[in-house]
Amino acid sequence: MVSEFETTAPDTTAPDTAAPGTAAPSPAAGDTAAIAVIGLACRLPGAPDPRTFWQNLVEGRESITDVPADRWDVTAYYDADRDAPGRTNSRRAGHLENVDRFDTGFFGISPREAAAMDPQQRLILELSWEALEDGRIVPTDLRGSRTGVFVGAIWDDYATLLHRHGTDAIGRHTITGLHRSIIANRVSYTLGLHGPSMAVDAAQSSSLVSVHMACQSLRNGESNLALAGGVNLNLVPESTVGAAKFGGLSPDGRCHTFDARANGYVRGEGAGLVLLKPLAQALADGDRVHCVIRGSAVNNDGATNGLTVPSRRAQEKVLRRALARAGVTGRDVQYVELHGTGTPLGDPIEAAALGAAVGADHEDGPALAVGSVKTNVGHLEGAAGITGLIKTVLSIKHRRLPPSLNFETPNPDIPLDRLRLRVQTELGDWPSPERPLIAGVSSFGMGGTNCHVVLAEAPEGEPASYGTGESGESGDSGGPTALVLSARTEGALREQAGRVRALLDERPGVRVRDVAWSLVASRARFGRRAVVAGADRAELVAGLDAFAAGGAGAGVAGSAGGRLAFLFTGQGSQRVGMGRGLYASFPVFAAAFDEVVAAFDGLLDVPLVEAVDGELVHETGVTQPGL
């Protein structure tokens, strides 16, 4: 259970300009404004999880395809003429697979209610669970806690799909299934969370604004833990036709950020969440910290030349304010993940604002590296900001900058050299890896709501990592290991065995003891259980294979539930040196053993710890207390 604590609210009257300074230090453990990112989860085009997403980024993979036939018939709605009534001038987008699938039983939702739920609700439920597990927090342990949920979402495609069937299709679950607020509220209800819970609609900046709001909630103490992010699903042609008529879509189905070919964006879908906690508390709790949010800011363009025309001045102000709140200068920032839609109007305005607020401080050093994840997966609109944030978190964690795609010749309206900006076109190191890694993430909404978040690497002295992270060691040692599996159904239990087996096969650097720790300490416990034990990695792999295939080989024990019992056998089970192996391998056992035997000091002729280690253990006066 996450313990409750209070934090000090930060000064909210920070100036718009940052004072000049040298390289910013890493955030200190006592910094009440710093927020730790301790968990990640995402479902993005071509990437069902953060690990695959990072691999795609490193390889420079573009996950854009033609609209799948099981969504809608793109040929019936496509026309190269953008002005053709009821048609879209783009036939490509970034899509997820199997958005219609959902494990109703896992979340205790009836099939009838699940059918009425917007798939955006289902997706956020799944990712909430995954983000908590990535943060090594058992989801079921949070009931009653001040955990907040902030989710950006702007489209209601599923409602459009349902309403095609007329009023007869409306039922008792329709309102809760389609109402956008329930995307966040469903998570709070399912897990019993008592912190703030809301869907945020600030247009395309919604998910990054959600992260900003979550950080503020953590800083002022109304939340002690927070899930923040966004979701975006493109299920019907109407929303795509609308984007085409708005003039935003790229006819060639690619996003050419900052490039001379910039002609619009390509739509994308998916979702992402981060699990946040005040840095001081995260370090005190021994959490693994992926990176740190040092500061953020939100503003609006106000009155411009048009409702959807961005303001260079407002974007510059939000950048400067975020830097000031983070306590860093433009020179400290080495990379910025752009809003970067690849539009002829938006890109030059964003570049000018970024050059003035950040690039200008790079006159005497390497130019500021910039990139846009929209070139990989498309513009996720309501989930665009969280996608860029997760990319940047991973870039800090792995200390590498992945390439931004589709850039050849700079837009003539973007003087990169003068602005001191450089598009990151290849996988490479950070410009100054010897300095603290600090990055910014921008996201702007079409109605003028701008958000910028400043990230930094985790502070030095982080506790040793446990769980399924790479250990850097070639093998395991220390005796037998038990892998505890748990699921709601027998089929899911065996599937989990197969997934653990695949993990050990795909990542030989992972220690089985770390996997065993994660399965016990950071996973919920369900009614169906199995334990796979082995003296070494090979025995564990064999046991997992056998159980996954439907059998139960040596070292495998299963349970359909029931209560745990201990049997104390009494005199006759003693042996010389009993407990010696446990004492040497497990400090918790050793401490308990020392405490118990100390209680017998002065009551026996020989110290008990010595007696049980020799033949005296078979004498009744020693056997009884020894056992």
mmCIF file of N, CA, C and O in Angstrom, residues 519-609:
data_model
loop_
_atom_site.group_PDB
_atom_site.id
_atom_site.type_symbol
_atom_site.label_atom_id
_atom_site.label_comp_id
_atom_site.label_asym_id
_atom_site.label_seq_id
_atom_site.Cartn_x
_atom_site.Cartn_y
_atom_site.Cartn_z
ATOM 1 N N LEU A 519 7.182 -11.148 -9.710
ATOM 2 C CA LEU A 519 5.945 -11.921 -9.722
ATOM 3 C C LEU A 519 5.289 -11.965 -8.342
ATOM 4 O O LEU A 519 4.060 -11.994 -8.233
ATOM 5 N N VAL A 520 6.105 -11.942 -7.317
ATOM 6 C CA VAL A 520 5.562 -12.012 -5.958
ATOM 7 C C VAL A 520 5.216 -10.628 -5.408
ATOM 8 O O VAL A 520 4.154 -10.416 -4.818
ATOM 9 N N ALA A 521 6.113 -9.660 -5.621
ATOM 10 C CA ALA A 521 5.989 -8.375 -4.932
ATOM 11 C C ALA A 521 5.213 -7.320 -5.697
ATOM 12 O O ALA A 521 4.728 -6.356 -5.093
ATOM 13 N N SER A 522 5.075 -7.449 -7.017
ATOM 14 C CA SER A 522 4.450 -6.373 -7.776
ATOM 15 C C SER A 522 3.318 -6.847 -8.681
ATOM 16 O O SER A 522 2.975 -6.167 -9.645
ATOM 17 N N ARG A 523 2.742 -7.995 -8.383
ATOM 18 C CA ARG A 523 1.631 -8.503 -9.171
ATOM 19 C C ARG A 523 0.479 -8.867 -8.234
ATOM 20 O O ARG A 523 0.698 -9.341 -7.117
ATOM 21 N N ALA A 524 -0.735 -8.623 -8.705
ATOM 22 C CA ALA A 524 -1.917 -8.975 -7.910
ATOM 23 C C ALA A 524 -2.003 -10.490 -7.762
ATOM 24 O O ALA A 524 -1.535 -11.250 -8.614
ATOM 25 N N ARG A 525 -2.634 -10.927 -6.690
ATOM 26 C CA ARG A 525 -2.773 -12.351 -6.409
ATOM 27 C C ARG A 525 -4.219 -12.772 -6.680
ATOM 28 O O ARG A 525 -5.154 -12.286 -6.043
ATOM 29 N N PHE A 526 -4.364 -13.716 -7.626
ATOM 30 C CA PHE A 526 -5.687 -14.195 -8.024
ATOM 31 C C PHE A 526 -5.898 -15.627 -7.575
ATOM 32 O O PHE A 526 -5.005 -16.277 -7.037
ATOM 33 N N GLY A 527 -7.094 -16.139 -7.832
ATOM 34 C CA GLY A 527 -7.495 -17.448 -7.311
ATOM 35 C C GLY A 527 -6.761 -18.624 -7.906
ATOM 36 O O GLY A 527 -6.558 -19.634 -7.241
ATOM 37 N N ARG A 528 -6.373 -18.544 -9.168
ATOM 38 C CA ARG A 528 -5.648 -19.643 -9.802
ATOM 39 C C ARG A 528 -4.153 -19.411 -9.631
ATOM 40 O O ARG A 528 -3.627 -18.370 -10.019
ATOM 41 N N ARG A 529 -3.456 -20.397 -9.062
ATOM 42 C CA ARG A 529 -2.042 -20.220 -8.765
ATOM 43 C C ARG A 529 -1.235 -21.409 -9.297
ATOM 44 O O ARG A 529 -1.751 -22.519 -9.430
ATOM 45 N N ALA A 530 0.022 -21.160 -9.563
ATOM 46 C CA ALA A 530 0.971 -22.228 -9.869
ATOM 47 C C ALA A 530 2.353 -21.758 -9.455
ATOM 48 O O ALA A 530 2.653 -20.559 -9.495
ATOM 49 N N VAL A 531 3.180 -22.707 -9.048
ATOM 50 C CA VAL A 531 4.563 -22.412 -8.687
ATOM 51 C C VAL A 531 5.468 -23.316 -9.516
ATOM 52 O O VAL A 531 5.276 -24.531 -9.557
ATOM 53 N N VAL A 532 6.415 -22.698 -10.196
ATOM 54 C CA VAL A 532 7.411 -23.439 -10.968
ATOM 55 C C VAL A 532 8.751 -23.241 -10.267
ATOM 56 O O VAL A 532 9.253 -22.115 -10.190
ATOM 57 N N ALA A 533 9.301 -24.315 -9.751
ATOM 58 C CA ALA A 533 10.558 -24.244 -9.005
ATOM 59 C C ALA A 533 11.651 -24.958 -9.772
ATOM 60 O O ALA A 533 11.403 -25.908 -10.522
ATOM 61 N N GLY A 534 12.871 -24.471 -9.594
ATOM 62 C CA GLY A 534 14.001 -25.112 -10.256
ATOM 63 C C GLY A 534 15.309 -24.712 -9.616
ATOM 64 O O GLY A 534 15.432 -23.632 -9.032
ATOM 65 N N ALA A 535 16.296 -25.594 -9.733
ATOM 66 C CA ALA A 535 17.605 -25.326 -9.155
ATOM 67 C C ALA A 535 18.386 -24.328 -9.991
ATOM 68 O O ALA A 535 19.308 -23.683 -9.498
ATOM 69 N N ASP A 536 18.027 -24.202 -11.264
ATOM 70 C CA ASP A 536 18.729 -23.270 -12.138
ATOM 71 C C ASP A 536 17.783 -22.808 -13.242
ATOM 72 O O ASP A 536 16.615 -23.216 -13.303
ATOM 73 N N ARG A 537 18.285 -21.980 -14.124
ATOM 74 C CA ARG A 537 17.469 -21.407 -15.200
ATOM 75 C C ARG A 537 16.900 -22.484 -16.109
ATOM 76 O O ARG A 537 15.739 -22.420 -16.526
ATOM 77 N N ALA A 538 17.707 -23.486 -16.428
ATOM 78 C CA ALA A 538 17.265 -24.551 -17.330
ATOM 79 C C ALA A 538 16.074 -25.306 -16.752
ATOM 80 O O ALA A 538 15.107 -25.620 -17.476
ATOM 81 N N GLU A 539 16.113 -25.617 -15.459
ATOM 82 C CA GLU A 539 14.990 -26.333 -14.836
ATOM 83 C C GLU A 539 13.732 -25.475 -14.819
ATOM 84 O O GLU A 539 12.628 -25.974 -15.027
ATOM 85 N N LEU A 540 13.893 -24.175 -14.577
ATOM 86 C CA LEU A 540 12.735 -23.278 -14.575
ATOM 87 C C LEU A 540 12.114 -23.180 -15.963
ATOM 88 O O LEU A 540 10.886 -23.217 -16.115
ATOM 89 N N VAL A 541 12.954 -23.084 -16.978
ATOM 90 C CA VAL A 541 12.454 -23.004 -18.348
ATOM 91 C C VAL A 541 11.705 -24.282 -18.709
ATOM 92 O O VAL A 541 10.622 -24.236 -19.318
ATOM 93 N N ALA A 542 12.243 -25.424 -18.332
ATOM 94 C CA ALA A 542 11.577 -26.697 -18.618
ATOM 95 C C ALA A 542 10.227 -26.778 -17.914
ATOM 96 O O ALA A 542 9.231 -27.239 -18.488
ATOM 97 N N GLY A 543 10.174 -26.328 -16.667
ATOM 98 C CA GLY A 543 8.922 -26.346 -15.926
ATOM 99 C C GLY A 543 7.892 -25.408 -16.529
ATOM 100 O O GLY A 543 6.700 -25.749 -16.634
ATOM 101 N N LEU A 544 8.318 -24.219 -16.940
ATOM 102 C CA LEU A 544 7.406 -23.270 -17.582
ATOM 103 C C LEU A 544 6.881 -23.827 -18.890
ATOM 104 O O LEU A 544 5.679 -23.704 -19.204
ATOM 105 N N ASP A 545 7.748 -24.455 -19.680
ATOM 106 C CA ASP A 545 7.327 -25.056 -20.942
ATOM 107 C C ASP A 545 6.265 -26.127 -20.709
ATOM 108 O O ASP A 545 5.244 -26.176 -21.407
ATOM 109 N N ALA A 546 6.514 -26.986 -19.727
ATOM 110 C CA ALA A 546 5.580 -28.079 -19.452
ATOM 111 C C ALA A 546 4.230 -27.550 -19.000
ATOM 112 O O ALA A 546 3.176 -28.007 -19.458
ATOM 113 N N PHE A 547 4.249 -26.558 -18.113
ATOM 114 C CA PHE A 547 2.982 -26.034 -17.601
ATOM 115 C C PHE A 547 2.229 -25.261 -18.677
ATOM 116 O O PHE A 547 1.005 -25.380 -18.805
ATOM 117 N N ALA A 548 2.937 -24.477 -19.471
ATOM 118 C CA ALA A 548 2.290 -23.712 -20.539
ATOM 119 C C ALA A 548 1.632 -24.634 -21.560
ATOM 120 O O ALA A 548 0.603 -24.295 -22.156
ATOM 121 N N ALA A 549 2.229 -25.822 -21.758
ATOM 122 C CA ALA A 549 1.702 -26.779 -22.735
ATOM 123 C C ALA A 549 0.545 -27.603 -22.183
ATOM 124 O O ALA A 549 -0.007 -28.459 -22.892
ATOM 125 N N GLY A 550 0.195 -27.385 -20.932
ATOM 126 C CA GLY A 550 -0.946 -28.099 -20.365
ATOM 127 C C GLY A 550 -0.598 -29.181 -19.384
ATOM 128 O O GLY A 550 -1.480 -29.828 -18.813
ATOM 129 N N GLY A 551 0.701 -29.397 -19.156
ATOM 130 C CA GLY A 551 1.117 -30.441 -18.232
ATOM 131 C C GLY A 551 1.558 -29.864 -16.906
ATOM 132 O O GLY A 551 1.344 -28.695 -16.604
ATOM 133 N N ALA A 552 2.180 -30.707 -16.114
ATOM 134 C CA ALA A 552 2.729 -30.290 -14.823
ATOM 135 C C ALA A 552 3.920 -31.172 -14.525
ATOM 136 O O ALA A 552 3.805 -32.201 -13.863
ATOM 137 N N GLY A 553 5.074 -30.779 -15.044
ATOM 138 C CA GLY A 553 6.273 -31.575 -14.889
ATOM 139 C C GLY A 553 6.893 -31.432 -13.517
ATOM 140 O O GLY A 553 6.297 -30.883 -12.578
ATOM 141 N N ALA A 554 8.128 -31.906 -13.412
ATOM 142 C CA ALA A 554 8.844 -31.818 -12.140
ATOM 143 C C ALA A 554 9.017 -30.357 -11.745
ATOM 144 O O ALA A 554 9.307 -29.504 -12.565
ATOM 145 N N GLY A 555 8.830 -30.077 -10.473
ATOM 146 C CA GLY A 555 9.005 -28.727 -9.972
ATOM 147 C C GLY A 555 7.818 -27.821 -10.194
ATOM 148 O O GLY A 555 7.903 -26.619 -9.972
ATOM 149 N N VAL A 556 6.686 -28.364 -10.633
ATOM 150 C CA VAL A 556 5.495 -27.554 -10.891
ATOM 151 C C VAL A 556 4.381 -27.977 -9.942
ATOM 152 O O VAL A 556 4.061 -29.153 -9.823
ATOM 153 N N ALA A 557 3.816 -27.024 -9.257
ATOM 154 C CA ALA A 557 2.684 -27.276 -8.373
ATOM 155 C C ALA A 557 1.606 -26.255 -8.674
ATOM 156 O O ALA A 557 1.890 -25.078 -8.870
ATOM 157 N N GLY A 558 0.349 -26.701 -8.745
ATOM 158 C CA GLY A 558 -0.747 -25.797 -9.052
ATOM 159 C C GLY A 558 -1.797 -25.814 -7.971
ATOM 160 O O GLY A 558 -1.867 -26.737 -7.154
ATOM 161 N N SER A 559 -2.620 -24.776 -7.950
ATOM 162 C CA SER A 559 -3.694 -24.669 -6.971
ATOM 163 C C SER A 559 -4.863 -23.934 -7.584
ATOM 164 O O SER A 559 -4.691 -22.962 -8.308
ATOM 165 N N ALA A 560 -6.051 -24.391 -7.312
ATOM 166 C CA ALA A 560 -7.260 -23.710 -7.786
ATOM 167 C C ALA A 560 -7.811 -22.788 -6.725
ATOM 168 O O ALA A 560 -8.940 -22.332 -6.807
ATOM 169 N N GLY A 561 -7.013 -22.492 -5.726
ATOM 170 C CA GLY A 561 -7.478 -21.611 -4.658
ATOM 171 C C GLY A 561 -7.378 -22.317 -3.314
ATOM 172 O O GLY A 561 -6.620 -23.258 -3.140
ATOM 173 N N GLY A 562 -8.153 -21.908 -2.360
ATOM 174 C CA GLY A 562 -8.096 -22.504 -1.043
ATOM 175 C C GLY A 562 -7.225 -21.691 -0.103
ATOM 176 O O GLY A 562 -6.624 -20.695 -0.495
ATOM 177 N N ARG A 563 -7.146 -22.121 1.150
ATOM 178 C CA ARG A 563 -6.416 -21.373 2.156
ATOM 179 C C ARG A 563 -5.093 -22.059 2.454
ATOM 180 O O ARG A 563 -4.930 -23.257 2.287
ATOM 181 N N LEU A 564 -4.141 -21.262 2.923
ATOM 182 C CA LEU A 564 -2.801 -21.746 3.207
ATOM 183 C C LEU A 564 -2.743 -22.328 4.616
ATOM 184 O O LEU A 564 -3.343 -21.792 5.543
ATOM 185 N N ALA A 565 -2.029 -23.439 4.768
ATOM 186 C CA ALA A 565 -1.884 -24.060 6.090
ATOM 187 C C ALA A 565 -0.423 -24.421 6.317
ATOM 188 O O ALA A 565 0.302 -24.739 5.375
ATOM 189 N N PHE A 566 0.019 -24.333 7.580
ATOM 190 C CA PHE A 566 1.358 -24.759 7.966
ATOM 191 C C PHE A 566 1.230 -25.969 8.888
ATOM 192 O O PHE A 566 0.360 -25.999 9.775
ATOM 193 N N LEU A 567 2.090 -26.953 8.679
ATOM 194 C CA LEU A 567 2.081 -28.141 9.513
ATOM 195 C C LEU A 567 3.396 -28.219 10.275
ATOM 196 O O LEU A 567 4.467 -28.266 9.675
ATOM 197 N N PHE A 568 3.306 -28.197 11.622
ATOM 198 C CA PHE A 568 4.485 -28.364 12.464
ATOM 199 C C PHE A 568 4.515 -29.821 12.923
ATOM 200 O O PHE A 568 3.622 -30.276 13.641
ATOM 201 N N THR A 569 5.542 -30.542 12.488
ATOM 202 C CA THR A 569 5.514 -31.999 12.643
ATOM 203 C C THR A 569 5.882 -32.485 14.029
ATOM 204 O O THR A 569 5.643 -33.631 14.372
ATOM 205 N N GLY A 570 6.525 -31.648 14.831
ATOM 206 C CA GLY A 570 6.893 -32.106 16.171
ATOM 207 C C GLY A 570 8.198 -32.893 16.175
ATOM 208 O O GLY A 570 8.890 -33.010 15.164
ATOM 209 N N GLN A 571 8.512 -33.456 17.333
ATOM 210 C CA GLN A 571 9.800 -34.136 17.510
ATOM 211 C C GLN A 571 9.924 -35.322 16.563
ATOM 212 O O GLN A 571 8.969 -36.057 16.325
ATOM 213 N N GLY A 572 11.146 -35.459 16.009
ATOM 214 C CA GLY A 572 11.403 -36.519 15.042
ATOM 215 C C GLY A 572 11.785 -35.964 13.685
ATOM 216 O O GLY A 572 12.347 -36.676 12.855
ATOM 217 N N SER A 573 11.502 -34.698 13.467
ATOM 218 C CA SER A 573 11.842 -34.092 12.162
ATOM 219 C C SER A 573 13.152 -33.320 12.225
ATOM 220 O O SER A 573 13.568 -32.740 11.226
ATOM 221 N N GLN A 574 13.805 -33.306 13.388
ATOM 222 C CA GLN A 574 15.034 -32.539 13.518
ATOM 223 C C GLN A 574 16.174 -33.205 12.763
ATOM 224 O O GLN A 574 16.155 -34.406 12.501
ATOM 225 N N ARG A 575 17.175 -32.381 12.405
ATOM 226 C CA ARG A 575 18.383 -32.904 11.761
ATOM 227 C C ARG A 575 19.535 -31.960 12.088
ATOM 228 O O ARG A 575 19.324 -30.784 12.399
ATOM 229 N N VAL A 576 20.741 -32.494 12.008
ATOM 230 C CA VAL A 576 21.920 -31.688 12.295
ATOM 231 C C VAL A 576 22.036 -30.551 11.258
ATOM 232 O O VAL A 576 21.937 -30.776 10.057
ATOM 233 N N GLY A 577 22.222 -29.339 11.763
ATOM 234 C CA GLY A 577 22.403 -28.191 10.871
ATOM 235 C C GLY A 577 21.130 -27.714 10.210
ATOM 236 O O GLY A 577 21.183 -26.995 9.194
ATOM 237 N N MET A 578 19.981 -28.075 10.774
ATOM 238 C CA MET A 578 18.721 -27.662 10.130
ATOM 239 C C MET A 578 18.637 -26.126 10.090
ATOM 240 O O MET A 578 18.958 -25.449 11.058
ATOM 241 N N GLY A 579 18.215 -25.604 8.960
ATOM 242 C CA GLY A 579 18.104 -24.162 8.782
ATOM 243 C C GLY A 579 19.375 -23.483 8.342
ATOM 244 O O GLY A 579 19.374 -22.278 8.061
ATOM 245 N N ARG A 580 20.485 -24.246 8.243
ATOM 246 C CA ARG A 580 21.766 -23.628 7.908
ATOM 247 C C ARG A 580 21.735 -23.004 6.510
ATOM 248 O O ARG A 580 22.220 -21.891 6.297
ATOM 249 N N GLY A 581 21.163 -23.715 5.548
ATOM 250 C CA GLY A 581 21.093 -23.196 4.176
ATOM 251 C C GLY A 581 20.233 -21.952 4.070
ATOM 252 O O GLY A 581 20.588 -20.979 3.390
ATOM 253 N N LEU A 582 19.070 -21.980 4.751
ATOM 254 C CA LEU A 582 18.204 -20.800 4.748
ATOM 255 C C LEU A 582 18.905 -19.609 5.389
ATOM 256 O O LEU A 582 18.802 -18.474 4.911
ATOM 257 N N TYR A 583 19.621 -19.888 6.485
ATOM 258 C CA TYR A 583 20.314 -18.821 7.210
ATOM 259 C C TYR A 583 21.341 -18.137 6.307
ATOM 260 O O TYR A 583 21.496 -16.908 6.320
ATOM 261 N N ALA A 584 22.041 -18.926 5.510
ATOM 262 C CA ALA A 584 23.093 -18.372 4.665
ATOM 263 C C ALA A 584 22.541 -17.610 3.462
ATOM 264 O O ALA A 584 23.188 -16.693 2.950
ATOM 265 N N SER A 585 21.335 -17.974 3.020
ATOM 266 C CA SER A 585 20.804 -17.404 1.772
ATOM 267 C C SER A 585 19.818 -16.270 1.963
ATOM 268 O O SER A 585 19.685 -15.420 1.077
ATOM 269 N N PHE A 586 19.116 -16.255 3.114
ATOM 270 C CA PHE A 586 18.029 -15.299 3.266
ATOM 271 C C PHE A 586 18.188 -14.473 4.541
ATOM 272 O O PHE A 586 17.988 -14.970 5.652
ATOM 273 N N PRO A 587 18.553 -13.203 4.401
ATOM 274 C CA PRO A 587 18.776 -12.341 5.578
ATOM 275 C C PRO A 587 17.565 -12.223 6.485
ATOM 276 O O PRO A 587 17.718 -12.098 7.704
ATOM 277 N N VAL A 588 16.347 -12.229 5.918
ATOM 278 C CA VAL A 588 15.149 -12.116 6.754
ATOM 279 C C VAL A 588 15.030 -13.322 7.672
ATOM 280 O O VAL A 588 14.727 -13.204 8.871
ATOM 281 N N PHE A 589 15.271 -14.534 7.111
ATOM 282 C CA PHE A 589 15.246 -15.734 7.936
ATOM 283 C C PHE A 589 16.341 -15.673 9.000
ATOM 284 O O PHE A 589 16.120 -16.018 10.169
ATOM 285 N N ALA A 590 17.538 -15.207 8.595
ATOM 286 C CA ALA A 590 18.660 -15.155 9.535
ATOM 287 C C ALA A 590 18.345 -14.237 10.709
ATOM 288 O O ALA A 590 18.639 -14.565 11.868
ATOM 289 N N ALA A 591 17.728 -13.098 10.429
ATOM 290 C CA ALA A 591 17.404 -12.159 11.505
ATOM 291 C C ALA A 591 16.375 -12.752 12.454
ATOM 292 O O ALA A 591 16.481 -12.607 13.680
ATOM 293 N N ALA A 592 15.350 -13.415 11.896
ATOM 294 C CA ALA A 592 14.329 -14.039 12.750
ATOM 295 C C ALA A 592 14.937 -15.173 13.583
ATOM 296 O O ALA A 592 14.621 -15.335 14.776
ATOM 297 N N PHE A 593 15.811 -15.961 12.974
ATOM 298 C CA PHE A 593 16.471 -17.066 13.672
ATOM 299 C C PHE A 593 17.279 -16.538 14.856
ATOM 300 O O PHE A 593 17.181 -17.062 15.971
ATOM 301 N N ASP A 594 18.071 -15.486 14.610
ATOM 302 C CA ASP A 594 18.892 -14.917 15.689
ATOM 303 C C ASP A 594 18.023 -14.402 16.831
ATOM 304 O O ASP A 594 18.368 -14.544 18.010
ATOM 305 N N GLU A 595 16.889 -13.799 16.480
ATOM 306 C CA GLU A 595 16.007 -13.252 17.511
ATOM 307 C C GLU A 595 15.429 -14.367 18.387
ATOM 308 O O GLU A 595 15.347 -14.228 19.614
ATOM 309 N N VAL A 596 15.042 -15.462 17.757
ATOM 310 C CA VAL A 596 14.416 -16.552 18.511
ATOM 311 C C VAL A 596 15.440 -17.262 19.406
ATOM 312 O O VAL A 596 15.190 -17.515 20.593
ATOM 313 N N VAL A 597 16.607 -17.616 18.838
ATOM 314 C CA VAL A 597 17.576 -18.364 19.643
ATOM 315 C C VAL A 597 18.105 -17.514 20.800
ATOM 316 O O VAL A 597 18.485 -18.050 21.849
ATOM 317 N N ALA A 598 18.100 -16.178 20.613
ATOM 318 C CA ALA A 598 18.570 -15.310 21.692
ATOM 319 C C ALA A 598 17.676 -15.417 22.919
ATOM 320 O O ALA A 598 18.122 -15.207 24.058
ATOM 321 N N ALA A 599 16.396 -15.768 22.704
ATOM 322 C CA ALA A 599 15.456 -15.885 23.826
ATOM 323 C C ALA A 599 15.791 -17.071 24.723
ATOM 324 O O ALA A 599 15.343 -17.131 25.877
ATOM 325 N N PHE A 600 16.588 -18.027 24.200
ATOM 326 C CA PHE A 600 16.934 -19.221 24.984
ATOM 327 C C PHE A 600 18.280 -19.082 25.691
ATOM 328 O O PHE A 600 18.704 -19.993 26.405
ATOM 329 N N ASP A 601 18.969 -17.962 25.483
ATOM 330 C CA ASP A 601 20.263 -17.770 26.138
ATOM 331 C C ASP A 601 20.108 -17.846 27.651
ATOM 332 O O ASP A 601 19.244 -17.186 28.242
ATOM 333 N N GLY A 602 20.960 -18.649 28.282
ATOM 334 C CA GLY A 602 20.924 -18.804 29.731
ATOM 335 C C GLY A 602 19.964 -19.874 30.199
ATOM 336 O O GLY A 602 19.979 -20.252 31.375
ATOM 337 N N LEU A 603 19.104 -20.381 29.339
ATOM 338 C CA LEU A 603 18.135 -21.418 29.714
ATOM 339 C C LEU A 603 18.647 -22.809 29.397
ATOM 340 O O LEU A 603 18.140 -23.802 29.936
ATOM 341 N N LEU A 604 19.628 -22.933 28.506
ATOM 342 C CA LEU A 604 20.196 -24.223 28.117
ATOM 343 C C LEU A 604 21.666 -24.270 28.485
ATOM 344 O O LEU A 604 22.323 -23.233 28.624
ATOM 345 N N ASP A 605 22.181 -25.477 28.630
ATOM 346 C CA ASP A 605 23.592 -25.631 28.988
ATOM 347 C C ASP A 605 24.507 -25.177 27.859
ATOM 348 O O ASP A 605 25.629 -24.742 28.093
ATOM 349 N N VAL A 606 24.025 -25.310 26.634
ATOM 350 C CA VAL A 606 24.814 -24.931 25.458
ATOM 351 C C VAL A 606 23.990 -23.938 24.654
ATOM 352 O O VAL A 606 22.768 -24.091 24.533
ATOM 353 N N PRO A 607 24.590 -22.884 24.093
ATOM 354 C CA PRO A 607 23.816 -21.972 23.244
ATOM 355 C C PRO A 607 23.066 -22.732 22.159
ATOM 356 O O PRO A 607 23.631 -23.623 21.508
ATOM 357 N N LEU A 608 21.810 -22.399 21.965
ATOM 358 C CA LEU A 608 20.957 -23.154 21.048
ATOM 359 C C LEU A 608 21.504 -23.168 19.627
ATOM 360 O O LEU A 608 21.412 -24.172 18.924
ATOM 361 N N VAL A 609 22.099 -22.053 19.205
ATOM 362 C CA VAL A 609 22.599 -21.980 17.835
ATOM 363 C C VAL A 609 23.712 -23.001 17.607
ATOM 364 O O VAL A 609 23.874 -23.513 16.495
#
